[in-house]
XYZ file of C-alpha atoms in Angstrom:
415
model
C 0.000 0.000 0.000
C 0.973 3.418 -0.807
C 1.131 6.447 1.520
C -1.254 9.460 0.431
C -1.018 13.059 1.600
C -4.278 14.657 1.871
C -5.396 18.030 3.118
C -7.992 18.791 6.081
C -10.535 21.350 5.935
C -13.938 22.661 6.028
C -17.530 22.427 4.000
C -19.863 24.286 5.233
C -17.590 24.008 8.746
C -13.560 22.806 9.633
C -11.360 19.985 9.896
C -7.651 20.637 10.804
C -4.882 22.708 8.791
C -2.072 20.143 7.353
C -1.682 21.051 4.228
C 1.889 21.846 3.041
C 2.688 25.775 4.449
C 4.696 27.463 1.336
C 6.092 30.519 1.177
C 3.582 33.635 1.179
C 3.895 37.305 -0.079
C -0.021 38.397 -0.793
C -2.310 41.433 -0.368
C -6.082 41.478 0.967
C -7.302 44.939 -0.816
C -9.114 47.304 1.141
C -11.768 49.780 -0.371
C -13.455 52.368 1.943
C -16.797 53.564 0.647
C -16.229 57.180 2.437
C -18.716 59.384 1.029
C -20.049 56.711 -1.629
C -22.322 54.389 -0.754
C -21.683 51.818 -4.500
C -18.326 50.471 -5.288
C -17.755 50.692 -9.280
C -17.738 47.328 -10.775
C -14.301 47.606 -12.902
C -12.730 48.945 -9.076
C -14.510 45.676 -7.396
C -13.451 43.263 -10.074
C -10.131 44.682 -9.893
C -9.973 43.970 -6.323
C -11.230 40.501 -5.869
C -10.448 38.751 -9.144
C -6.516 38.503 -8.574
C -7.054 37.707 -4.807
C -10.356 36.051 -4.647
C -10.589 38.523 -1.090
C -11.798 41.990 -0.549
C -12.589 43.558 2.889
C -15.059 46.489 2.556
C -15.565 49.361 5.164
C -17.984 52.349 5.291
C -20.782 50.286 4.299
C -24.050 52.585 5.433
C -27.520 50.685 5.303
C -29.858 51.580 2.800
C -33.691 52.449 3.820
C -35.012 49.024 4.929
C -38.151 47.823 2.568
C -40.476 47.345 5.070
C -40.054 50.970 7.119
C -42.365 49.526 10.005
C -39.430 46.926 10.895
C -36.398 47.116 12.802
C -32.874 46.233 11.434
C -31.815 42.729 13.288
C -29.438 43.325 16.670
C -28.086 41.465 19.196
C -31.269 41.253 21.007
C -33.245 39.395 18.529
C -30.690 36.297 17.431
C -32.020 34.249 20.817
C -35.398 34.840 19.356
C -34.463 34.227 15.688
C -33.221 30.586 16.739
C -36.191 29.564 18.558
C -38.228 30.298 15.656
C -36.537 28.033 12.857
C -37.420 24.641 12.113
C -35.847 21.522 13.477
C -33.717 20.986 10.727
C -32.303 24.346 11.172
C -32.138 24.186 15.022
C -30.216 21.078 14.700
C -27.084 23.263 12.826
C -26.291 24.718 16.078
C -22.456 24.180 16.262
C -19.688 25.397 18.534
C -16.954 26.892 16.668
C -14.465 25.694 19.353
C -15.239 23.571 22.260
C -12.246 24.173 24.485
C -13.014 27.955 24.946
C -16.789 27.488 25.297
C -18.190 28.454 28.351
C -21.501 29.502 27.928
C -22.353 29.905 32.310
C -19.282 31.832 32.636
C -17.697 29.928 35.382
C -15.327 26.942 35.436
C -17.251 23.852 34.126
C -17.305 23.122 30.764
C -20.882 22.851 30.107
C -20.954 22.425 26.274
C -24.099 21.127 26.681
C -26.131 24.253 28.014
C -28.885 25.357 25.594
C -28.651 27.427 22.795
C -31.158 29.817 23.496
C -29.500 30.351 26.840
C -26.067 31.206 25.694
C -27.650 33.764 22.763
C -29.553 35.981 25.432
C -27.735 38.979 25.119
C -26.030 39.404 28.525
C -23.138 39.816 30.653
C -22.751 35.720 31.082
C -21.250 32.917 29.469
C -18.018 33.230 27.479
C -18.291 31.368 23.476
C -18.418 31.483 19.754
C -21.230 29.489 17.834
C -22.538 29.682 14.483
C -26.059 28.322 13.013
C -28.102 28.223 9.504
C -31.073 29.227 8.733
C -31.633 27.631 5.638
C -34.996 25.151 5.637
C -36.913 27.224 7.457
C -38.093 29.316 4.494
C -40.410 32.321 6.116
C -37.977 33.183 8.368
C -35.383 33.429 5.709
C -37.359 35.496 3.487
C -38.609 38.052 6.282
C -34.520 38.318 7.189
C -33.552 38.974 3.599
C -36.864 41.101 2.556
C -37.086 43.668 5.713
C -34.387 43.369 9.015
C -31.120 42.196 7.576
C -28.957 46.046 7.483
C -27.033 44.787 4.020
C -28.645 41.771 1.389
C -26.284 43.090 -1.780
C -22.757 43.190 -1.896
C -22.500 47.006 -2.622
C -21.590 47.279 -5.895
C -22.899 48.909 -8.854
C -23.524 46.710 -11.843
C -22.840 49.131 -14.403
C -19.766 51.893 -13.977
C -21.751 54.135 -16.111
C -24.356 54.809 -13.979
C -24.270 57.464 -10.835
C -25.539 55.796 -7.233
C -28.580 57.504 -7.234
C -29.587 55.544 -9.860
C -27.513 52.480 -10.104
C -28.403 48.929 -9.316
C -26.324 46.752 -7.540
C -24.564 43.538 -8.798
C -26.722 40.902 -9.959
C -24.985 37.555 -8.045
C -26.966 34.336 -7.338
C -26.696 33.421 -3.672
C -26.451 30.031 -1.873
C -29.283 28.210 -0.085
C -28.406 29.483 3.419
C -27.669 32.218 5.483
C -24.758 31.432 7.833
C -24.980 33.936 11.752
C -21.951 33.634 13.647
C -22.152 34.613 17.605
C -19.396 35.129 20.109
C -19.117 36.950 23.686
C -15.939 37.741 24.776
C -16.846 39.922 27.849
C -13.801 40.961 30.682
C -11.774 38.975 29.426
C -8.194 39.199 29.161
C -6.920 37.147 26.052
C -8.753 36.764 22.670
C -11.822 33.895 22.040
C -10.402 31.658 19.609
C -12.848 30.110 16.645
C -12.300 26.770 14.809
C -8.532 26.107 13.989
C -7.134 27.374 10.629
C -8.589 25.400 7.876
C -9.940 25.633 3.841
C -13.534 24.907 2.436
C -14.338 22.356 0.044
C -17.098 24.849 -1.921
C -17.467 25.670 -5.304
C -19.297 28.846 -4.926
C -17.224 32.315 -5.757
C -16.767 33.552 -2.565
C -18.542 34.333 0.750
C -19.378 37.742 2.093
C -19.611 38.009 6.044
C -21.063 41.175 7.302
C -19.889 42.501 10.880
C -23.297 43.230 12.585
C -22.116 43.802 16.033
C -18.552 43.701 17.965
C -15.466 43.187 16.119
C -13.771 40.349 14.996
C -10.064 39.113 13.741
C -9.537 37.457 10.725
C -6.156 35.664 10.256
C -5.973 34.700 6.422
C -3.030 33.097 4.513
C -3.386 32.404 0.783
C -3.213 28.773 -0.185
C -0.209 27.463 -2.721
C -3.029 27.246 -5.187
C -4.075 30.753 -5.144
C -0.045 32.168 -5.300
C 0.183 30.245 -8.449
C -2.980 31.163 -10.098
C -1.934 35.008 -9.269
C 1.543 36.889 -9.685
C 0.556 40.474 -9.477
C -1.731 42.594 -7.438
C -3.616 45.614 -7.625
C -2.325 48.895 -6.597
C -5.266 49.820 -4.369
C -4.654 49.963 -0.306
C -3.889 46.679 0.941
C -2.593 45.175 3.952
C 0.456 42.906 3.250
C 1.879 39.820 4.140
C 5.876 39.455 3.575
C 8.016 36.825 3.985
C 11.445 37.873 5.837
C 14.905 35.745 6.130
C 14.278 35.371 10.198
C 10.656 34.413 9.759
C 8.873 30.810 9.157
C 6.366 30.605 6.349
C 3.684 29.459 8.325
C 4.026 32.294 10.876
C 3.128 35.005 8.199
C -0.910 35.514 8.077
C -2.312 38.752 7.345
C -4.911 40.277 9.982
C -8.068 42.192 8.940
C -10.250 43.642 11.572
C -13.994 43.506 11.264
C -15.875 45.938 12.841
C -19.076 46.801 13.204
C -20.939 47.715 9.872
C -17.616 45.845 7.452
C -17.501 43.278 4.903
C -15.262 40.349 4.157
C -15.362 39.463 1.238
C -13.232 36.111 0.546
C -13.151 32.926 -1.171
C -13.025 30.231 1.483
C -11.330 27.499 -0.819
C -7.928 29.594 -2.018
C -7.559 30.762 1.992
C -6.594 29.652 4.803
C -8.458 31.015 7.722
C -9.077 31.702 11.242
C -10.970 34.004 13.503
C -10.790 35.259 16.926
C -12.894 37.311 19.293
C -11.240 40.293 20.998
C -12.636 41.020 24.736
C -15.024 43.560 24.015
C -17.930 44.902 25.800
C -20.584 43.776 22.908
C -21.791 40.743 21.262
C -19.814 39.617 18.416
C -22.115 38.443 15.943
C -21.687 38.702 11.592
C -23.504 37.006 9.018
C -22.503 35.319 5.983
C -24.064 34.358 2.714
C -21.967 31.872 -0.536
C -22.075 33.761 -3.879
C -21.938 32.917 -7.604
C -21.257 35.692 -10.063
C -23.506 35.280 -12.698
C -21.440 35.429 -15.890
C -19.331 32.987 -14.367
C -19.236 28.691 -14.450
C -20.784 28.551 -10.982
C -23.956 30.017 -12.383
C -27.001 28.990 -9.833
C -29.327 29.245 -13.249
C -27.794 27.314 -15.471
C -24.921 25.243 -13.652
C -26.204 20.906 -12.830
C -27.585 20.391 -9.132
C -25.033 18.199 -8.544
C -22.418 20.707 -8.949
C -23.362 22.808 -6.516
C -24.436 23.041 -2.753
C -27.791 22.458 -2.695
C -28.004 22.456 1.062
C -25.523 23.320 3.182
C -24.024 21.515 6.377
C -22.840 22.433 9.465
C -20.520 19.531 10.539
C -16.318 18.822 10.645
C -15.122 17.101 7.499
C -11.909 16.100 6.172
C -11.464 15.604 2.215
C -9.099 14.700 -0.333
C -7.365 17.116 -2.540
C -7.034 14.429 -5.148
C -8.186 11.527 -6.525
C -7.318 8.735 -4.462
C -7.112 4.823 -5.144
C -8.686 2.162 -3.418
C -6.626 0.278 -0.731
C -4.102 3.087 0.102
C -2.906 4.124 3.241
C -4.236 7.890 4.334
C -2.588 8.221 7.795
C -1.304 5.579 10.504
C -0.531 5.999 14.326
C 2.926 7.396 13.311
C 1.283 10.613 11.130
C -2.192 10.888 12.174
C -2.968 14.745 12.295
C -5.503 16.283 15.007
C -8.933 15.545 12.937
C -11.683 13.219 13.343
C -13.516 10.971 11.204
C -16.998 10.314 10.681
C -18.059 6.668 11.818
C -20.850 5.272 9.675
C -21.949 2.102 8.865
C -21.948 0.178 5.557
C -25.305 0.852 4.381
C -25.693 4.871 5.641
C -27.232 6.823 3.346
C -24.364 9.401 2.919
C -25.978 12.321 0.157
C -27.297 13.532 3.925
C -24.115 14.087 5.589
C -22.565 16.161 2.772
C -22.988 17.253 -0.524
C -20.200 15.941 -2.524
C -19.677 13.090 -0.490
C -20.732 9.689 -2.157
C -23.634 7.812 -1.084
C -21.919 4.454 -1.664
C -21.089 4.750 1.988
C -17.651 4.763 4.026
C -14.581 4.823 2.172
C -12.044 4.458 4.757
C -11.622 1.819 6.996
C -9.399 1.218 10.347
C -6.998 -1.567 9.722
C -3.661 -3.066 11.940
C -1.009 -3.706 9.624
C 2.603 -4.931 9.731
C 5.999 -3.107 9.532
C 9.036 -4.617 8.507
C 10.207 -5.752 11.546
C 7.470 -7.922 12.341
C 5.443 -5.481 14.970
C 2.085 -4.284 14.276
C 0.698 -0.637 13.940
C -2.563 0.884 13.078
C -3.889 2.672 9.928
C -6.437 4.126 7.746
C -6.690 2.535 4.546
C -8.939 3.506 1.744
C -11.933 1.025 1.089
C -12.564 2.007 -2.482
C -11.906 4.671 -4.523
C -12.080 8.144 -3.528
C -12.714 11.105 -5.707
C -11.006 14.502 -5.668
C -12.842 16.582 -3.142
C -14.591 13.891 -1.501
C -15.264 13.082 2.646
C -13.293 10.458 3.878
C -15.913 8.613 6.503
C -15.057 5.716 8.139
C -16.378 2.108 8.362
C -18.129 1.693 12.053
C -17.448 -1.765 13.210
C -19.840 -4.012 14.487
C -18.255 -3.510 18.541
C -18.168 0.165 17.522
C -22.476 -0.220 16.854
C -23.442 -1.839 20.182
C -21.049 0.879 22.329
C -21.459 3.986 20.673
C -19.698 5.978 18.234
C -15.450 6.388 18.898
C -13.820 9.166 17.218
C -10.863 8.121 14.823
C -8.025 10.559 15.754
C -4.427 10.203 16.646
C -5.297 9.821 20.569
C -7.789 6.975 19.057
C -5.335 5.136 16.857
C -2.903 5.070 19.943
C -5.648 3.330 21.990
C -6.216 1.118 19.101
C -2.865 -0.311 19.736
């Protein structure tokens, strides 16, 4: 059996960053609306085409369409939960379990209630995120009437003034995506999920900061420094790489506060976030674009290439194509991820998109090295196609006790 080096990372959610850390010199442009409230399309295209990331600031909200209603705040995201569906409820997810302490005292209750952590007080110290995405009404009243910015703010013709211009015609993903942290008295910064990629195949996310502020650490992936080997001459902030410094310690920051926009294309960066203490709620919202005259058209582009429902779960995927009966990672190499158990016969298109239905495609095995001892592994059942989930064949002993995580503290118990 062969080795295989694959890459961790995130659909919809994260896995663990251990991809290969090359050498970085890259730019995140920044555009500040000022007096304006469109950006021209030649300036955006400019900005975000080469670097597939754009961080906007001096966004001011446009007269809501129902004038009766309220733009959404802090106060109303404990009440927007409890009104989705089940199927949206159950997309509650902690961005990192370790910092999560939603009673604000020393247990780790990672169990308390959602609706409990998102009252907006003085308690409880975490970052979660949830969808709202099947529950349809809700959606629609967000998007139609309390949401403070729906369109990217860009014109869709240069030629016309803002007065009278229209904004970008995009098509937009099935869900909308509302992050919340608090981060109150606090003396060190509330770390989210651990750096990672998405597997996506939209054009980009936009994340708008509603309340608080919050730190983006981004570092372009070797695929994006090839595909680009200029930038723009706009204002930027800059990553550089210097004789005394590692790669992988060069990121570039970008602060979001209240009322910004991140713009940024989730597969070609590497990212992280992090809560500064700060008297307010942290909360932003995010939405998965296509541009329109581009392949990931929502009109015209198959179903099946596209996220037709979006998950909120860790996943862990292959970069490449991989063939049956190769080894992905043993005791010796396992990085800090986890793998989905399932059994044989699990319907899979469920769990994730692009993730086959034929059912696991990895499988725990002990195997021999050449000095006659024994070590563990995960070996590929079957074939595995480029950007697919690697799940994990549940064992019969694993069925009647419960579901065991398969990570490198799990392979060493294996032993």
């Amino acid at each position: 059996m062969a080795e295989k080096e694959t890459s961790c990372t995130r659909k919809s959610c994260c896995g663990s960053a251990c991809a290969p850390r090359p050498p970085i010199v890259y730019e995140v442009p920044l555009i500040d609306l000022q007096d304006s409230t469109l950006i021209p399309r030649s300036a955006f295209q400019d900005a975000y085409d080469s670097h597939q990331a754009l961080h906007i600031r001096g966004y001011k909200p446009s007269k809501q369409a129902n004038d009766d209603a309220e733009f959404f705040h802090a106060d109303d995201v404990k009440d927007l939960f409890h009104s989705l569906g089940e199927q949206d409820e159950a997309s509650w997810c902690i961005e990192n379990e370790k910092n999560h302490k939603p009673n604000d005292d020393d247990d780790d209750d990672t169990e308390a209630k959602p609706g409990n952590f998102l009252h907006n007080n003085n308690k409880g110290r975490g970052y979660c995120s949830f969808l709202v995405q099947h529950s349809q009404e809700v959606l629609e009243d967000l998007l139609t009437s309390r949401l403070p910015m729906v369109h990217l703010p860009v014109k869709e013709s240069d030629s016309k003034d803002d007065a009278t211009a229209t904004t970008m015609r995009v098509n937009y993903g099935p869900a909308l995506w509302l992050f919340f942290g608090k981060n109150y008295n606090s003396n060190e910064s509330l770390l989210g999920r651990p750096e990672h990629t998405d597997s996506v195949t939209h054009d980009g996310t936009f994340h708008y900061q509603l309340s608080g502020t919050k730190i983006w650490r981004l570092r372009p992936t070797a695929e994006l420094m090839e595909q680009n080997e200029s930038s723009p001459s706009n204002k930027k902030r800059k990553v550089e790489e210097s004789e005394s410094d590692k790669a992988n310690d060069n990121h570039i920051e970008v602060e979001c506060r209240q009322g910004d926009i991140l713009l940024l294309n989730t597969r070609l960066w590497w990212h992280s976030t992090n809560i500064p203490s700060q008297d307010d709620p942290c909360i932003s919202y995010a939405r998965d674009i296509y541009f329109s005259e581009q392949k990931h058209d929502c009109e015209n582009e198959p179903q099946s290439n596209r996220e037709s429902s979006m998950t909120n779960v860790d996943g862990t995927w292959a970069t490449e194509a991989i063939e049956a009966d190769t080894i992905l990672f043993t005791e010796h190499n396992m990085p800090d991820i986890e793998l989905p158990r399932v059994q044989l016969r699990t319907e899979m298109a469920s769990f994730l998109d692009n993730t086959a239905s034929e059912g696991p495609n990895c499988q725990l095995v002990e195997l021999e090295d050449d000095e006659g001892g024994t070590f563990m592994a995960v070996v590929t059942l079957r074939d595995i196609r480029e950007g697919e989930f690697f799940t994990l064949l549940e064992s019969d002993d694993e069925e009647e006790s419960g579901d065991e995580d398969c990570s490198e503290e799990a392979l060493e118990e294996e032993e």
